[in-house]
mmCIF file of C-alpha atoms and ligand atoms in Angstrom:
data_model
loop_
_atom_site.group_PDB
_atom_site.id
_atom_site.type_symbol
_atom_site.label_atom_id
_atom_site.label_comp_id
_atom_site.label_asym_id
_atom_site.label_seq_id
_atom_site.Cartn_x
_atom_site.Cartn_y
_atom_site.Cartn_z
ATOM 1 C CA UNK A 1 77.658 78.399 82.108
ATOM 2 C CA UNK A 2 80.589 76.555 80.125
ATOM 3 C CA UNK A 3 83.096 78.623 82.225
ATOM 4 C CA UNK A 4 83.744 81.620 84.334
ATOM 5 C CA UNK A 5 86.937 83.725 83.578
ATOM 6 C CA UNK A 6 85.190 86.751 83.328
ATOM 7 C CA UNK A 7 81.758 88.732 83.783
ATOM 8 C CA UNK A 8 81.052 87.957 80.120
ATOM 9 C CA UNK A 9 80.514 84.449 80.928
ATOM 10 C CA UNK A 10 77.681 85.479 83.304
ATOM 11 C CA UNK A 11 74.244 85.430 81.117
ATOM 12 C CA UNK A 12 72.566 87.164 83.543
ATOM 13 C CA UNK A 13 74.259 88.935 86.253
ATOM 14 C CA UNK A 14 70.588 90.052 88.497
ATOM 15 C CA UNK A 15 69.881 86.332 87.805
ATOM 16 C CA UNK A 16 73.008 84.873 89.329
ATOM 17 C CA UNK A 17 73.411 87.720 92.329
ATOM 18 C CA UNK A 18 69.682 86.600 92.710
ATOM 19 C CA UNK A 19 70.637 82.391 92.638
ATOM 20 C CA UNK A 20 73.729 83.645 95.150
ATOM 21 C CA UNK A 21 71.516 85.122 97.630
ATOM 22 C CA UNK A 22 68.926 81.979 97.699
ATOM 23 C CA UNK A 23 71.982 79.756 98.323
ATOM 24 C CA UNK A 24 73.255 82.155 101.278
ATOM 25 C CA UNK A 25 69.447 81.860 102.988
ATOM 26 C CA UNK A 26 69.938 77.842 102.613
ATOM 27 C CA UNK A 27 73.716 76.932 101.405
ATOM 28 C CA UNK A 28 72.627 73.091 101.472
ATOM 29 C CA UNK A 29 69.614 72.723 98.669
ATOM 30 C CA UNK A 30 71.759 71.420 96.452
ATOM 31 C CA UNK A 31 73.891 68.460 98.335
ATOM 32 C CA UNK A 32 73.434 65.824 95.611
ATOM 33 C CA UNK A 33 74.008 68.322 92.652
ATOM 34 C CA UNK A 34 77.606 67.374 91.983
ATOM 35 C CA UNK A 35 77.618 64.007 93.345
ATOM 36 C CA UNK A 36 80.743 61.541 91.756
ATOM 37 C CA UNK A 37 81.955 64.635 90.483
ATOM 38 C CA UNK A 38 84.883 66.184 90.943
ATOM 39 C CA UNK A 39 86.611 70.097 90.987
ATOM 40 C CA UNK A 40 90.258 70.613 91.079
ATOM 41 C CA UNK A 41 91.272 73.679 92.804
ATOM 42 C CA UNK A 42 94.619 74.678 91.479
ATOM 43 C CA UNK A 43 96.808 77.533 93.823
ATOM 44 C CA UNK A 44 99.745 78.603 91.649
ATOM 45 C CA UNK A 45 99.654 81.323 94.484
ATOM 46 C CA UNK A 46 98.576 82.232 97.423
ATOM 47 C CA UNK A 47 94.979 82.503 98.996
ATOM 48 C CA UNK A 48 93.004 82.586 102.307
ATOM 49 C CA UNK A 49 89.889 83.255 101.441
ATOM 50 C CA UNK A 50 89.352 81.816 97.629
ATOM 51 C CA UNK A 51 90.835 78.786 98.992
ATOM 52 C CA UNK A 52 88.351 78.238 101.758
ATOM 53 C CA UNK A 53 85.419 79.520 100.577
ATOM 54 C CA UNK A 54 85.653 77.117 97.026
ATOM 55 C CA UNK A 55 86.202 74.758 99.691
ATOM 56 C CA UNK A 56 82.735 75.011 101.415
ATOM 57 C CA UNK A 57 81.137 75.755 97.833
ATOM 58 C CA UNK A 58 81.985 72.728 96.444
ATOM 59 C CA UNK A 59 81.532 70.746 99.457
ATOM 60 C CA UNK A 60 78.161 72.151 99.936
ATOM 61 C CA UNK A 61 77.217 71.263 96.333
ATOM 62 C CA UNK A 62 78.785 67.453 97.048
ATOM 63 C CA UNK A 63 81.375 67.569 94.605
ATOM 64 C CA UNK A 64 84.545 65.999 95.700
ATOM 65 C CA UNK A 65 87.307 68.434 96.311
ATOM 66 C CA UNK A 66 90.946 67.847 95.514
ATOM 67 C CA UNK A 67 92.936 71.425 96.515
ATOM 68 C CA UNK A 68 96.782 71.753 94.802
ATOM 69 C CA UNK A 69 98.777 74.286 96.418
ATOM 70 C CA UNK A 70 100.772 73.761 93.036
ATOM 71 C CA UNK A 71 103.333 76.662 94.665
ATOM 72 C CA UNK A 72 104.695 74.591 97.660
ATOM 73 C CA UNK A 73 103.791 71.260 96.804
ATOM 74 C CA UNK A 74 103.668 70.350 93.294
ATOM 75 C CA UNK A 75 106.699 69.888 90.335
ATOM 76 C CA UNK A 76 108.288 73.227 89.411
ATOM 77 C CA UNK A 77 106.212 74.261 86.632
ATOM 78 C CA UNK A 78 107.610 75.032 82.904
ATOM 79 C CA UNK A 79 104.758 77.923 81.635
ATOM 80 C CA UNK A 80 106.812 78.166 78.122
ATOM 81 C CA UNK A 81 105.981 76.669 74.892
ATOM 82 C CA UNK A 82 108.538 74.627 73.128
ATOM 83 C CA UNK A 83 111.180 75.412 76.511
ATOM 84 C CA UNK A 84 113.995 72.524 76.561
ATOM 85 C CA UNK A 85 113.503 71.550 80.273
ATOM 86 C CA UNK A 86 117.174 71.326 81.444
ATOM 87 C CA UNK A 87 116.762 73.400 84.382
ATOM 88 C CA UNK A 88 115.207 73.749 87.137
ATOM 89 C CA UNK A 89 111.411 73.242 86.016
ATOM 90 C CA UNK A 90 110.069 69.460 86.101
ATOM 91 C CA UNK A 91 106.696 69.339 84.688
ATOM 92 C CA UNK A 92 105.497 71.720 81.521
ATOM 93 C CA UNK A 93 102.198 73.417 82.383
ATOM 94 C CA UNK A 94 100.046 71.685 79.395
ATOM 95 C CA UNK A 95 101.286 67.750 80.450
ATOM 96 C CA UNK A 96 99.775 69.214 84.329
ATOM 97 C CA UNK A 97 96.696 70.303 82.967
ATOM 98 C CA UNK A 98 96.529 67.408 80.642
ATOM 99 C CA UNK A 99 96.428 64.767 83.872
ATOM 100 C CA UNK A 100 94.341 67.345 85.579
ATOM 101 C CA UNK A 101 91.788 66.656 83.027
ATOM 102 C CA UNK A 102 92.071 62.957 83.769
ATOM 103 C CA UNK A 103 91.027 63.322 87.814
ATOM 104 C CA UNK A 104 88.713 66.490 87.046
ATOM 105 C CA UNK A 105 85.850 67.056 86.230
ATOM 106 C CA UNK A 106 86.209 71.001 86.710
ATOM 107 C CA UNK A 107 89.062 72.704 87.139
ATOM 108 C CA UNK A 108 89.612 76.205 88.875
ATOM 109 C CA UNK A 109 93.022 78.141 88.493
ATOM 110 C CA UNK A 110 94.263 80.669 90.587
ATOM 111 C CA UNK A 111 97.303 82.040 88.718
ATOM 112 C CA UNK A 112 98.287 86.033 89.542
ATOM 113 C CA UNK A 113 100.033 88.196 86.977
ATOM 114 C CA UNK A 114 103.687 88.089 87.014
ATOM 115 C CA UNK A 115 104.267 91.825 86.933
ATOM 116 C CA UNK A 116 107.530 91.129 85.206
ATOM 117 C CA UNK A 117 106.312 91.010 81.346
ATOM 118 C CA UNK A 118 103.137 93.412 81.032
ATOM 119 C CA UNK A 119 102.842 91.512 77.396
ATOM 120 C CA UNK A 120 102.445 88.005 79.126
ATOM 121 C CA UNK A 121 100.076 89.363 82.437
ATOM 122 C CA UNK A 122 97.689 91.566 79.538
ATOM 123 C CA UNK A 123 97.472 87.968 77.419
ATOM 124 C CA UNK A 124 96.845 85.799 80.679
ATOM 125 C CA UNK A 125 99.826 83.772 79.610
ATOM 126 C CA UNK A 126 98.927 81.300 82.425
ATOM 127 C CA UNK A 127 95.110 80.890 81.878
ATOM 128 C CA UNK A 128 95.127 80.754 78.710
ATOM 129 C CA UNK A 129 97.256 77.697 78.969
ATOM 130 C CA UNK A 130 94.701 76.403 80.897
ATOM 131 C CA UNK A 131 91.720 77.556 78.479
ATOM 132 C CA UNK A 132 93.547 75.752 75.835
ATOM 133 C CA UNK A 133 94.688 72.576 77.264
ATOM 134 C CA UNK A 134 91.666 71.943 79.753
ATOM 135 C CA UNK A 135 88.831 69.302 78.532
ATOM 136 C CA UNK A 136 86.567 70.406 80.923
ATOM 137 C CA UNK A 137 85.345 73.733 82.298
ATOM 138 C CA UNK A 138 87.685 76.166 83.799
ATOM 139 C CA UNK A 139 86.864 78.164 86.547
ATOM 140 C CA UNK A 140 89.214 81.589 87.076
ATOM 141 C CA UNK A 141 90.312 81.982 91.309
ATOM 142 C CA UNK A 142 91.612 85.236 90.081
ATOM 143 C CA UNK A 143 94.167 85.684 86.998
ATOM 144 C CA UNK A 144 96.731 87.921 85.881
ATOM 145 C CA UNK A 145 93.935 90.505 84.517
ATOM 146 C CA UNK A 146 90.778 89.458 87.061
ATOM 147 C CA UNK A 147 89.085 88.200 90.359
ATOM 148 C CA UNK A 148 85.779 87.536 89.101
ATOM 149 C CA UNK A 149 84.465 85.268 92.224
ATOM 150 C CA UNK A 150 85.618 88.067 93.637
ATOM 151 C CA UNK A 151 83.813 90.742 91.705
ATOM 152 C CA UNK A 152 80.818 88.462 92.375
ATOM 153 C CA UNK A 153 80.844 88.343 95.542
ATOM 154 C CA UNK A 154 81.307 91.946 95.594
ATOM 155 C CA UNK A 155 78.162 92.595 93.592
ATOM 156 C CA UNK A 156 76.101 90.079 96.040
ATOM 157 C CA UNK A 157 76.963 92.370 98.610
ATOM 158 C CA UNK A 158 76.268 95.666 97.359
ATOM 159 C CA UNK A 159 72.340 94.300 96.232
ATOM 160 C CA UNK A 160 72.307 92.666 99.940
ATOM 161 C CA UNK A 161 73.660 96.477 101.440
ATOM 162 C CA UNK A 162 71.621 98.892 98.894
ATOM 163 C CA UNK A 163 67.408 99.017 99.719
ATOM 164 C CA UNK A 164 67.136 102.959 98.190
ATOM 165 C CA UNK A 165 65.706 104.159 95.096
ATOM 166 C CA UNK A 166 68.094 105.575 93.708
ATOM 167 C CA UNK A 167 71.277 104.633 92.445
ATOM 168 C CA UNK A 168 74.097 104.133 94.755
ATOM 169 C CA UNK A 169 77.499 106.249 93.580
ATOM 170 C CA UNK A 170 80.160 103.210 94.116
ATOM 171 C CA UNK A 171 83.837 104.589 94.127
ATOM 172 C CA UNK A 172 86.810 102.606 93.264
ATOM 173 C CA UNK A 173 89.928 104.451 94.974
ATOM 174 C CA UNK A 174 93.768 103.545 95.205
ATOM 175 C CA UNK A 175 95.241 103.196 98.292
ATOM 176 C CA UNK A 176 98.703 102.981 99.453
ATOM 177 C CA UNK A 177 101.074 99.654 99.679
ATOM 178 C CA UNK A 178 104.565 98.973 99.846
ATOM 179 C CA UNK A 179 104.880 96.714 97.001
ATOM 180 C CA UNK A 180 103.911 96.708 93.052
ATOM 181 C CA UNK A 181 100.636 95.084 93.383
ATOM 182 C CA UNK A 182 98.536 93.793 90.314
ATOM 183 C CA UNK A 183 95.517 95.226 88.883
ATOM 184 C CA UNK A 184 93.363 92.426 88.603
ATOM 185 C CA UNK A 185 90.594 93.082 91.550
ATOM 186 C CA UNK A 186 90.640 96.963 90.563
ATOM 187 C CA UNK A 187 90.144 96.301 86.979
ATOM 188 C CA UNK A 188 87.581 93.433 87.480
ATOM 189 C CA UNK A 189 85.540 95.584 90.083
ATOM 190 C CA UNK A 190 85.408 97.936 86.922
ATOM 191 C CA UNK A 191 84.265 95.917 84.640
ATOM 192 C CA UNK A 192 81.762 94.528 86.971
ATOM 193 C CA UNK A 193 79.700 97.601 88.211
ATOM 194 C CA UNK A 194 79.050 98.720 84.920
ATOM 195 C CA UNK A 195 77.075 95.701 84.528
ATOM 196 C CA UNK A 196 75.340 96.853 87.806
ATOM 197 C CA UNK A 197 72.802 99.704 87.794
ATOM 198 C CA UNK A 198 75.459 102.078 90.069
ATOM 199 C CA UNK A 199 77.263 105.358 89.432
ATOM 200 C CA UNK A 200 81.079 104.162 89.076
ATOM 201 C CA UNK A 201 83.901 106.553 89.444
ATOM 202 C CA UNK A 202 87.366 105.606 90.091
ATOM 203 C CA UNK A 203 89.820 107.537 92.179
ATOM 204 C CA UNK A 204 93.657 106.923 91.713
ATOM 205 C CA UNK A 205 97.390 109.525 91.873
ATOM 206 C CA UNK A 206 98.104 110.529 88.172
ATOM 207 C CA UNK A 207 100.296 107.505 87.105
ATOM 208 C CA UNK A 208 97.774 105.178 87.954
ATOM 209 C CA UNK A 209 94.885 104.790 85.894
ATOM 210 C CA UNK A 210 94.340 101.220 85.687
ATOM 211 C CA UNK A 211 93.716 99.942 81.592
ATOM 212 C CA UNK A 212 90.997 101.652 79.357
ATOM 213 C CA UNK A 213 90.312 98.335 78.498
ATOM 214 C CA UNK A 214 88.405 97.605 81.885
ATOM 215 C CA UNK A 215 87.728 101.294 82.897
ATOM 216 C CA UNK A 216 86.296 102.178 79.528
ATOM 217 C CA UNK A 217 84.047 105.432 79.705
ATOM 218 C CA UNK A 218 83.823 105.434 83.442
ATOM 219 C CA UNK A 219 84.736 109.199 85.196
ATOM 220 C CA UNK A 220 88.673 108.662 86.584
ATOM 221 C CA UNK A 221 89.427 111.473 89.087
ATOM 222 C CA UNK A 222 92.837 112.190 90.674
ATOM 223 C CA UNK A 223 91.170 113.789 93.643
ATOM 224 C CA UNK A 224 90.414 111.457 95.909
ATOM 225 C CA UNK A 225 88.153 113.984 98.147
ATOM 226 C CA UNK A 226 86.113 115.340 95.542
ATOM 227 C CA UNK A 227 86.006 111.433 94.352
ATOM 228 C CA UNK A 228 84.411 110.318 97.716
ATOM 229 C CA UNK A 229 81.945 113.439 97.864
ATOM 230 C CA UNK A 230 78.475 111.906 98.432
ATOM 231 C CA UNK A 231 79.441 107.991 97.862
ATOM 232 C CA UNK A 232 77.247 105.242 98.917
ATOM 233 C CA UNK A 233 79.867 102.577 98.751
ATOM 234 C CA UNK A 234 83.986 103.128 98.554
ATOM 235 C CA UNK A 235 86.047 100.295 97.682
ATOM 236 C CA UNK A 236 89.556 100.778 98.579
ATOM 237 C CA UNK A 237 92.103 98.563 96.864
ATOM 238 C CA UNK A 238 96.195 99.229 95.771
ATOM 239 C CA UNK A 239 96.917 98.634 92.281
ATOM 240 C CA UNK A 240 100.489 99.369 90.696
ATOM 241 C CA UNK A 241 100.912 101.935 87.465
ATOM 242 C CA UNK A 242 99.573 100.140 84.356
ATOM 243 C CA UNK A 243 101.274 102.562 81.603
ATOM 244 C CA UNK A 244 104.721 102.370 83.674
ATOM 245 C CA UNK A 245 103.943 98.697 83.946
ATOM 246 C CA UNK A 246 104.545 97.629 87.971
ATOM 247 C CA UNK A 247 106.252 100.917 88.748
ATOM 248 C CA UNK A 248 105.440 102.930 91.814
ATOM 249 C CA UNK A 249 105.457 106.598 90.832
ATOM 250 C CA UNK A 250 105.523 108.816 93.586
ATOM 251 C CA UNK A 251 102.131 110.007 95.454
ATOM 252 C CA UNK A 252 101.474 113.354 96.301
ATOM 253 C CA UNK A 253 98.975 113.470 99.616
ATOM 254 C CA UNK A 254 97.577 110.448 101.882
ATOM 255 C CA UNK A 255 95.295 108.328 100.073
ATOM 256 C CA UNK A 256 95.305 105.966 103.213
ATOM 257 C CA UNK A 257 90.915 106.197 104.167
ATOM 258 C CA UNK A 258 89.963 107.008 107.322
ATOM 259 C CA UNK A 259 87.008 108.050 109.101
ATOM 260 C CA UNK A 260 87.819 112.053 108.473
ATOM 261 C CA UNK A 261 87.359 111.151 104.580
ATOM 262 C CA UNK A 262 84.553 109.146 105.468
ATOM 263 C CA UNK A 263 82.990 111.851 106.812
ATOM 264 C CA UNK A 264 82.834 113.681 103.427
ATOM 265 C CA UNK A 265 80.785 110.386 102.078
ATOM 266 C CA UNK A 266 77.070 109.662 102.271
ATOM 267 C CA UNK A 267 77.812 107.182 105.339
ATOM 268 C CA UNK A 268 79.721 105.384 102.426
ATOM 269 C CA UNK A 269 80.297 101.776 103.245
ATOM 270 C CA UNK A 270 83.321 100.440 103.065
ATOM 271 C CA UNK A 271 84.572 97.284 100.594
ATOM 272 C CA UNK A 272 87.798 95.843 100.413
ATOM 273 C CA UNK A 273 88.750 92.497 98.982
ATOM 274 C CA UNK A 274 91.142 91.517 101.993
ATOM 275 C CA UNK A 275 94.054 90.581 102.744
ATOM 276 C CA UNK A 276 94.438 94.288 103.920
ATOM 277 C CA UNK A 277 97.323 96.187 105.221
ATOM 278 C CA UNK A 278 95.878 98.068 108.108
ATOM 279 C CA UNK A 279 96.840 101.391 108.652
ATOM 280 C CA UNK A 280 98.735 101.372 105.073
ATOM 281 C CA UNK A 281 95.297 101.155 102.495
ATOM 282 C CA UNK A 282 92.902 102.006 105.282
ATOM 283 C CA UNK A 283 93.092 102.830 108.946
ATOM 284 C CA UNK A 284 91.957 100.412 112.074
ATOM 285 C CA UNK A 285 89.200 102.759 112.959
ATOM 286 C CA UNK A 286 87.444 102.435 109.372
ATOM 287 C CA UNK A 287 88.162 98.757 108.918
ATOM 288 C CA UNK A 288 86.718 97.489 112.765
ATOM 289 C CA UNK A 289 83.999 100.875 112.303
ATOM 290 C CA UNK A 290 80.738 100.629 111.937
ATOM 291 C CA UNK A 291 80.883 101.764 107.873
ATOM 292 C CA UNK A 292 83.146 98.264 107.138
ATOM 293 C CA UNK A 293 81.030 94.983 105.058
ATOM 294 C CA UNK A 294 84.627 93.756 104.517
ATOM 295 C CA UNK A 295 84.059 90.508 106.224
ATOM 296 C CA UNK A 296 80.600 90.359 105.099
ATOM 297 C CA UNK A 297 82.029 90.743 101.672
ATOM 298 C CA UNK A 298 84.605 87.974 102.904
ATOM 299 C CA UNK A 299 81.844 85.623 103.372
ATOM 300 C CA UNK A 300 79.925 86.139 100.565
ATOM 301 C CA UNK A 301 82.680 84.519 98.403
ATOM 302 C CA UNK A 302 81.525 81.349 99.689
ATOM 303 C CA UNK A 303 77.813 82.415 97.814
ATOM 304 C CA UNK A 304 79.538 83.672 94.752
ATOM 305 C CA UNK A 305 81.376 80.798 94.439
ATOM 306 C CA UNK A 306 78.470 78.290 94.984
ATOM 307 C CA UNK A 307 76.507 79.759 92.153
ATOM 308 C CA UNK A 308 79.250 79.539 89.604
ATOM 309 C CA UNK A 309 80.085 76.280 90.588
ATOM 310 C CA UNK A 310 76.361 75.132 90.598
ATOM 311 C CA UNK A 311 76.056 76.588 87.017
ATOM 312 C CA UNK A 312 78.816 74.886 85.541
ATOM 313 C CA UNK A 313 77.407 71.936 86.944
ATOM 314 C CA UNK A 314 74.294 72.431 85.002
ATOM 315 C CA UNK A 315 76.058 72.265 82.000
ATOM 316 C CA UNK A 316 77.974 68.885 83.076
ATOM 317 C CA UNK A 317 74.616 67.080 83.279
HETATM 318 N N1 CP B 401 90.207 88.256 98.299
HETATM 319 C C1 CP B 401 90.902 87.135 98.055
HETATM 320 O O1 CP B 401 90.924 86.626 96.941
HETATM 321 O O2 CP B 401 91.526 86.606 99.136
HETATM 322 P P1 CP B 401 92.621 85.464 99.081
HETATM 323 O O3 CP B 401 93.770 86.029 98.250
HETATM 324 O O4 CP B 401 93.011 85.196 100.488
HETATM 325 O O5 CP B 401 92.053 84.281 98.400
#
């Protein structure tokens, strides 16, 4: 693997799900693998759980680990091509990345959509900064348009939750929030399961269908309860409207789940990439029920992480 932005970068996704669960029944077969080598894990925003996890991955792999919270404790970054840097920006983005290449040996980028310009957060103005000016392999921590450690992760624990013979019906459905939140886990998750042998359909309020480019032929239905009829597996996530780019239109009905629309499932259970707003996206009783993987899901980003990491370190050899 030359670099993970993306489930196109995956040759084989049963293959890595498969290397992913092998490292989760013994995380430490690999301590030598990136000895003398090191991966720079860049925050441009915030993180809990992609922070840590990468943390352990890499750590558990032997690479050295050097973690910029680039936010709160690096130079005011200039993202813009050609800007004349009398304000209040410091450093341009391309003479960072440029030093990062000198101290890196891989470099991992967590840098959210802006949700101001839906022409910049569609063209990953950020990452692709970083695809361009990096020397070495870039590793996404979830961009303007994707979270695919966390799709990953996501998949691992489906495969480690589904032993039937049939395939499961996974739905993707909206949930509340307070704020215009981005669409990069809902479109990801998307793009993911239709590389995985499941029945997607998406559930969202008209004015929310996230973009065709990620959704593609999948079955969008502004119903949420005829959505959950008979699902295996619901993952609940908020995304803002993509047409009216970042706006909230109103919402008729309560999309919040709890364990009345559970009911209607086939003893669904329940995904969610966390952080969570209880009692806004999905109630206490469904998150600490017995239907939740959410924190199984939680640490299975360390395994989905691992893998990638181990892979690109194939190709550094
Ligand atoms: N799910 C996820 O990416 O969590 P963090 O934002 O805390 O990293």
């Amino acid at each position: 693997m030359k670099k993970f932005t993306s489930v196109s970068d995956v040759e084989n996704l049963q293959e890595i799900i498969k290397k992913a669960l092998q490292i989760k029944a013994d995380p430490l077969t690999e301590t030598e693998k990136g000895k003398g080598k090191t991966i720079g894990l860049v925050f441009l925003n915030s993180s809990l759980r992609t922070r840590l996890s990468s943390q352990i991955a890499a750590q558990n792999l032997g690479l050295n680990v050097l973690t910029l919270n680039a936010a709160q404790e690096a130079w005011n970054l200039e993202f813009a091509d050609g800007a004349v840097m009398n304000g209040d920006t410091v450093e341009h983005i391309k003479d960072a990345i440029e030093v990062l290449n000198q101290y890196c040996d891989i470099i991992a980028v967590r840098c959210f959509a802006g949700m101001k310009s839906k022409k910049d957060d569609v063209n990953e103005s950020i990452l692709s900064q970083f695809e361009k000016h990096a020397k070495v392999p870039v590793i996404s921590l979830e961009s303007a348009t994707r979270h695919p450690l966390q799709s990953l992760a996501d998949c691992i624990t489906i495969t480690e939750n589904w032993k039937k013979d049939y395939k499961p019906k996974v739905v993707l459905t909206w949930a509340p929030h307070i704020k215009p939140i981005a669409h990069a886990v809902g479109n990801s998750f998307a793009e993911w399961m239709q590389e995985m042998d499941v029945e997607l359909v998406i559930t969202n309020p008209e004015g929310y269908d996230l973009d065709k480019n990620f959704t593609k032929d999948v079955k969008v239905i502004h119903d949420q309860d005829e959505a959950l009829k008979d699902a295996d597996f619901i993952y609940v996530k908020n995304w803002s409207s993509f047409d009216d780019y970042a706006a909230m239109p109103e919402v008729k009905g309560d999309w919040m789940l709890t364990n009345e629309k559970l009911a209607r499932t086939n003893e669904a259970k329940v995904m969610h990439c966390l952080p969570v707003r209880r009692n806004v996206e999905l109630s206490d009783e469904v998150m600490d029920g017995d239907y939740s993987i959410i924190y199984q899901q939680a640490k299975n980003r360390i395994f989905s992480a691992q893998a990638v990491f181990s892979e690109i370190l194939d190709e550094l050899k």
